[in-house]
Amino acid sequence: MFDEIDIHILEILQEKARIPNAEVARQVGMAPSAVLERIRKLEERGIIEGYEVRLNPACFHQGLSAFVQIETDGTDAQTATSLSAIPSVQEVHQVVGPDGFLVKLRTADHTTLAKILQQIRPLAGVKSMRTQVVLETVKETRRVDLTEHNGNGRH
């Protein structure tokens, strides 16, 4: 279970993960030690999975995003492991339908994208691929919408 205070703490941390514990405590009206204990429990229960720095991909010559739909022959576990091992692959999703996987990747340019696709094509289980290059990213986030949460969530 988590309550409204936990939800408030999670909202604050999703906005700014590096916020000092004392500031979180001030915003929720609790002692810093109590807030720290709540955060520790949220981490232990797997509700908070970690803290990441969001980097601007363009600053690292990785301004090109693409989604690759991959049809497989049924050897999905092996295919997923192989796809996950490619450094430019950011996300691997097993999906319902004719495609076994939807993969998101980032790279420098079309030439590098072609090289990565050449890495994917011969992987065990890959039957076919369709690639969509992103022209513009309007929204990209890992935030979880907590606005409708009633405080009775279980994990």
PDB file of C-alpha atoms in Angstrom:
ATOM      1  CA  MET A   1       0.000   0.000   0.000  1.00  0.00           C
ATOM      2  CA  PHE A   2       0.986   3.585  -0.458  1.00  0.00           C
ATOM      3  CA  ASP A   3      -0.904   6.675   0.605  1.00  0.00           C
ATOM      4  CA  GLU A   4      -1.339  10.270  -0.552  1.00  0.00           C
ATOM      5  CA  ILE A   5       1.967  11.308   1.030  1.00  0.00           C
ATOM      6  CA  ASP A   6       3.793   8.572  -0.900  1.00  0.00           C
ATOM      7  CA  ILE A   7       2.097   9.767  -4.096  1.00  0.00           C
ATOM      8  CA  HIS A   8       3.129  13.355  -3.344  1.00  0.00           C
ATOM      9  CA  ILE A   9       6.723  12.242  -2.726  1.00  0.00           C
ATOM     10  CA  LEU A  10       6.707  10.288  -6.004  1.00  0.00           C
ATOM     11  CA  GLU A  11       5.353  13.305  -7.905  1.00  0.00           C
ATOM     12  CA  ILE A  12       8.120  15.486  -6.483  1.00  0.00           C
ATOM     13  CA  LEU A  13      10.834  12.938  -7.312  1.00  0.00           C
ATOM     14  CA  GLN A  14       9.516  12.411 -10.850  1.00  0.00           C
ATOM     15  CA  GLU A  15       9.778  16.157 -11.402  1.00  0.00           C
ATOM     16  CA  LYS A  16      13.298  16.461  -9.990  1.00  0.00           C
ATOM     17  CA  ALA A  17      15.031  13.307  -8.764  1.00  0.00           C
ATOM     18  CA  ARG A  18      18.007  15.252  -7.373  1.00  0.00           C
ATOM     19  CA  ILE A  19      15.901  17.383  -5.046  1.00  0.00           C
ATOM     20  CA  PRO A  20      17.346  17.416  -1.520  1.00  0.00           C
ATOM     21  CA  ASN A  21      15.531  15.242   0.992  1.00  0.00           C
ATOM     22  CA  ALA A  22      14.989  18.270   3.255  1.00  0.00           C
ATOM     23  CA  GLU A  23      13.128  20.047   0.424  1.00  0.00           C
ATOM     24  CA  VAL A  24      10.910  17.007  -0.181  1.00  0.00           C
ATOM     25  CA  ALA A  25      10.176  16.931   3.552  1.00  0.00           C
ATOM     26  CA  ARG A  26       9.285  20.632   3.523  1.00  0.00           C
ATOM     27  CA  GLN A  27       6.915  20.175   0.568  1.00  0.00           C
ATOM     28  CA  VAL A  28       5.078  17.241   2.148  1.00  0.00           C
ATOM     29  CA  GLY A  29       5.149  18.677   5.687  1.00  0.00           C
ATOM     30  CA  MET A  30       7.096  15.874   7.336  1.00  0.00           C
ATOM     31  CA  ALA A  31      10.426  15.392   9.104  1.00  0.00           C
ATOM     32  CA  PRO A  32      13.332  14.648   6.740  1.00  0.00           C
ATOM     33  CA  SER A  33      14.012  11.333   8.498  1.00  0.00           C
ATOM     34  CA  ALA A  34      10.413  10.203   7.948  1.00  0.00           C
ATOM     35  CA  VAL A  35      10.572  11.145   4.263  1.00  0.00           C
ATOM     36  CA  LEU A  36      13.894   9.352   3.851  1.00  0.00           C
ATOM     37  CA  GLU A  37      12.371   6.215   5.406  1.00  0.00           C
ATOM     38  CA  ARG A  38       9.366   6.386   3.051  1.00  0.00           C
ATOM     39  CA  ILE A  39      11.656   6.767   0.017  1.00  0.00           C
ATOM     40  CA  ARG A  40      13.781   3.838   1.197  1.00  0.00           C
ATOM     41  CA  LYS A  41      10.652   1.645   1.501  1.00  0.00           C
ATOM     42  CA  LEU A  42       9.414   2.733  -1.947  1.00  0.00           C
ATOM     43  CA  GLU A  43      12.813   1.700  -3.336  1.00  0.00           C
ATOM     44  CA  GLU A  44      12.801  -1.647  -1.494  1.00  0.00           C
ATOM     45  CA  ARG A  45       9.321  -2.476  -2.826  1.00  0.00           C
ATOM     46  CA  GLY A  46      10.399  -1.719  -6.405  1.00  0.00           C
ATOM     47  CA  ILE A  47       8.060   1.256  -6.791  1.00  0.00           C
ATOM     48  CA  ILE A  48      11.101   3.489  -7.294  1.00  0.00           C
ATOM     49  CA  GLU A  49      13.344   1.546  -9.672  1.00  0.00           C
ATOM     50  CA  GLY A  50      16.228   3.999  -9.779  1.00  0.00           C
ATOM     51  CA  TYR A  51      17.393   7.492 -10.612  1.00  0.00           C
ATOM     52  CA  GLU A  52      18.697   8.499 -14.032  1.00  0.00           C
ATOM     53  CA  VAL A  53      20.219  11.525 -15.652  1.00  0.00           C
ATOM     54  CA  ARG A  54      18.441  12.541 -18.864  1.00  0.00           C
ATOM     55  CA  LEU A  55      21.053  13.456 -21.460  1.00  0.00           C
ATOM     56  CA  ASN A  56      20.464  15.410 -24.647  1.00  0.00           C
ATOM     57  CA  PRO A  57      21.161  12.805 -27.382  1.00  0.00           C
ATOM     58  CA  ALA A  58      22.087  15.487 -29.925  1.00  0.00           C
ATOM     59  CA  CYS A  59      25.050  16.533 -27.741  1.00  0.00           C
ATOM     60  CA  PHE A  60      26.440  13.016 -28.247  1.00  0.00           C
ATOM     61  CA  HIS A  61      25.765  12.843 -31.988  1.00  0.00           C
ATOM     62  CA  GLN A  62      22.736  10.611 -31.465  1.00  0.00           C
ATOM     63  CA  GLY A  63      20.017  12.911 -32.732  1.00  0.00           C
ATOM     64  CA  LEU A  64      18.349  10.354 -35.012  1.00  0.00           C
ATOM     65  CA  SER A  65      15.643   8.170 -33.462  1.00  0.00           C
ATOM     66  CA  ALA A  66      14.007   5.244 -35.202  1.00  0.00           C
ATOM     67  CA  PHE A  67      11.495   2.543 -34.404  1.00  0.00           C
ATOM     68  CA  VAL A  68      11.983  -0.890 -35.899  1.00  0.00           C
ATOM     69  CA  GLN A  69       9.130  -3.378 -36.111  1.00  0.00           C
ATOM     70  CA  ILE A  70      10.601  -6.860 -36.176  1.00  0.00           C
ATOM     71  CA  GLU A  71       8.716  -9.949 -37.252  1.00  0.00           C
ATOM     72  CA  THR A  72      10.149 -13.089 -35.648  1.00  0.00           C
ATOM     73  CA  ASP A  73       9.940 -16.818 -36.164  1.00  0.00           C
ATOM     74  CA  GLY A  74       9.073 -17.571 -32.541  1.00  0.00           C
ATOM     75  CA  THR A  75      12.529 -17.667 -30.927  1.00  0.00           C
ATOM     76  CA  ASP A  76      11.610 -14.544 -29.003  1.00  0.00           C
ATOM     77  CA  ALA A  77      13.718 -14.960 -25.838  1.00  0.00           C
ATOM     78  CA  GLN A  78      16.926 -15.345 -27.830  1.00  0.00           C
ATOM     79  CA  THR A  79      15.958 -12.495 -30.171  1.00  0.00           C
ATOM     80  CA  ALA A  80      15.151 -10.191 -27.248  1.00  0.00           C
ATOM     81  CA  THR A  81      18.507 -10.917 -25.612  1.00  0.00           C
ATOM     82  CA  SER A  82      20.375 -10.252 -28.870  1.00  0.00           C
ATOM     83  CA  LEU A  83      18.491  -7.002 -29.530  1.00  0.00           C
ATOM     84  CA  SER A  84      19.081  -5.793 -25.971  1.00  0.00           C
ATOM     85  CA  ALA A  85      22.835  -6.274 -26.381  1.00  0.00           C
ATOM     86  CA  ILE A  86      23.065  -3.694 -29.197  1.00  0.00           C
ATOM     87  CA  PRO A  87      24.254  -0.405 -27.608  1.00  0.00           C
ATOM     88  CA  SER A  88      22.147   1.888 -29.830  1.00  0.00           C
ATOM     89  CA  VAL A  89      18.966   0.017 -28.910  1.00  0.00           C
ATOM     90  CA  GLN A  90      17.202   1.913 -26.133  1.00  0.00           C
ATOM     91  CA  GLU A  91      13.992  -0.085 -25.814  1.00  0.00           C
ATOM     92  CA  VAL A  92      12.864  -3.581 -26.755  1.00  0.00           C
ATOM     93  CA  HIS A  93       9.134  -4.292 -26.484  1.00  0.00           C
ATOM     94  CA  GLN A  94       7.527  -7.650 -27.228  1.00  0.00           C
ATOM     95  CA  VAL A  95       4.208  -6.841 -28.902  1.00  0.00           C
ATOM     96  CA  VAL A  96       1.001  -8.560 -29.972  1.00  0.00           C
ATOM     97  CA  GLY A  97       0.382  -8.953 -33.685  1.00  0.00           C
ATOM     98  CA  PRO A  98       2.460  -9.991 -36.651  1.00  0.00           C
ATOM     99  CA  ASP A  99       5.540  -8.204 -35.311  1.00  0.00           C
ATOM    100  CA  GLY A 100       7.277  -9.867 -32.407  1.00  0.00           C
ATOM    101  CA  PHE A 101       9.106  -6.748 -31.282  1.00  0.00           C
ATOM    102  CA  LEU A 102       9.032  -2.981 -31.423  1.00  0.00           C
ATOM    103  CA  VAL A 103      12.528  -1.586 -30.922  1.00  0.00           C
ATOM    104  CA  LYS A 104      13.548   2.017 -30.328  1.00  0.00           C
ATOM    105  CA  LEU A 105      17.062   3.060 -31.183  1.00  0.00           C
ATOM    106  CA  ARG A 106      19.148   6.226 -31.360  1.00  0.00           C
ATOM    107  CA  THR A 107      22.038   6.912 -33.648  1.00  0.00           C
ATOM    108  CA  ALA A 108      23.984   9.697 -35.327  1.00  0.00           C
ATOM    109  CA  ASP A 109      22.612   9.572 -38.863  1.00  0.00           C
ATOM    110  CA  HIS A 110      21.096   7.456 -41.630  1.00  0.00           C
ATOM    111  CA  THR A 111      24.428   5.805 -42.440  1.00  0.00           C
ATOM    112  CA  THR A 112      24.870   4.612 -38.871  1.00  0.00           C
ATOM    113  CA  LEU A 113      21.223   3.547 -38.771  1.00  0.00           C
ATOM    114  CA  ALA A 114      21.821   1.362 -41.828  1.00  0.00           C
ATOM    115  CA  LYS A 115      24.789  -0.288 -40.100  1.00  0.00           C
ATOM    116  CA  ILE A 116      22.694  -1.046 -37.014  1.00  0.00           C
ATOM    117  CA  LEU A 117      19.921  -2.506 -39.153  1.00  0.00           C
ATOM    118  CA  GLN A 118      22.549  -4.713 -40.806  1.00  0.00           C
ATOM    119  CA  GLN A 119      23.444  -5.944 -37.300  1.00  0.00           C
ATOM    120  CA  ILE A 120      19.803  -6.745 -36.526  1.00  0.00           C
ATOM    121  CA  ARG A 121      18.873  -8.465 -39.807  1.00  0.00           C
ATOM    122  CA  PRO A 122      20.986 -11.642 -39.295  1.00  0.00           C
ATOM    123  CA  LEU A 123      19.988 -12.167 -35.645  1.00  0.00           C
ATOM    124  CA  ALA A 124      18.437 -15.530 -34.853  1.00  0.00           C
ATOM    125  CA  GLY A 125      14.653 -15.329 -35.085  1.00  0.00           C
ATOM    126  CA  VAL A 126      14.435 -12.190 -37.238  1.00  0.00           C
ATOM    127  CA  LYS A 127      12.229 -12.795 -40.290  1.00  0.00           C
ATOM    128  CA  SER A 128      11.612  -9.233 -41.457  1.00  0.00           C
ATOM    129  CA  MET A 129      11.929  -5.619 -40.349  1.00  0.00           C
ATOM    130  CA  ARG A 130      10.186  -2.317 -41.003  1.00  0.00           C
ATOM    131  CA  THR A 131      11.854   0.897 -39.894  1.00  0.00           C
ATOM    132  CA  GLN A 132      10.300   4.272 -39.166  1.00  0.00           C
ATOM    133  CA  VAL A 133      12.616   7.246 -38.712  1.00  0.00           C
ATOM    134  CA  VAL A 134      11.422   9.920 -36.284  1.00  0.00           C
ATOM    135  CA  LEU A 135      11.165  13.398 -37.807  1.00  0.00           C
ATOM    136  CA  GLU A 136      10.397  15.176 -34.534  1.00  0.00           C
ATOM    137  CA  THR A 137       9.826  14.020 -30.962  1.00  0.00           C
ATOM    138  CA  VAL A 138       6.911  15.933 -29.484  1.00  0.00           C
ATOM    139  CA  LYS A 139       6.889  14.151 -26.120  1.00  0.00           C
ATOM    140  CA  GLU A 140       9.190  11.596 -24.555  1.00  0.00           C
ATOM    141  CA  THR A 141       9.013  10.673 -20.891  1.00  0.00           C
ATOM    142  CA  ARG A 142       9.228   7.812 -18.427  1.00  0.00           C
ATOM    143  CA  ARG A 143       6.986   9.567 -15.936  1.00  0.00           C
ATOM    144  CA  VAL A 144       4.024   7.625 -14.591  1.00  0.00           C
ATOM    145  CA  ASP A 145       0.724   9.524 -14.400  1.00  0.00           C
ATOM    146  CA  LEU A 146      -0.195   9.670 -10.722  1.00  0.00           C
ATOM    147  CA  THR A 147      -3.077  12.159 -11.027  1.00  0.00           C
ATOM    148  CA  GLU A 148      -5.806   9.511 -10.990  1.00  0.00           C
ATOM    149  CA  HIS A 149      -4.243   7.422  -8.233  1.00  0.00           C
ATOM    150  CA  ASN A 150      -6.588   6.982  -5.286  1.00  0.00           C
ATOM    151  CA  GLY A 151      -3.889   6.015  -2.775  1.00  0.00           C
ATOM    152  CA  ASN A 152      -4.952   2.371  -2.609  1.00  0.00           C
ATOM    153  CA  GLY A 153      -2.321   1.065  -4.988  1.00  0.00           C
ATOM    154  CA  ARG A 154      -0.618  -2.238  -4.381  1.00  0.00           C
ATOM    155  CA  HIS A 155       2.666  -3.441  -5.749  1.00  0.00           C
TER     156      HIS A 155
END
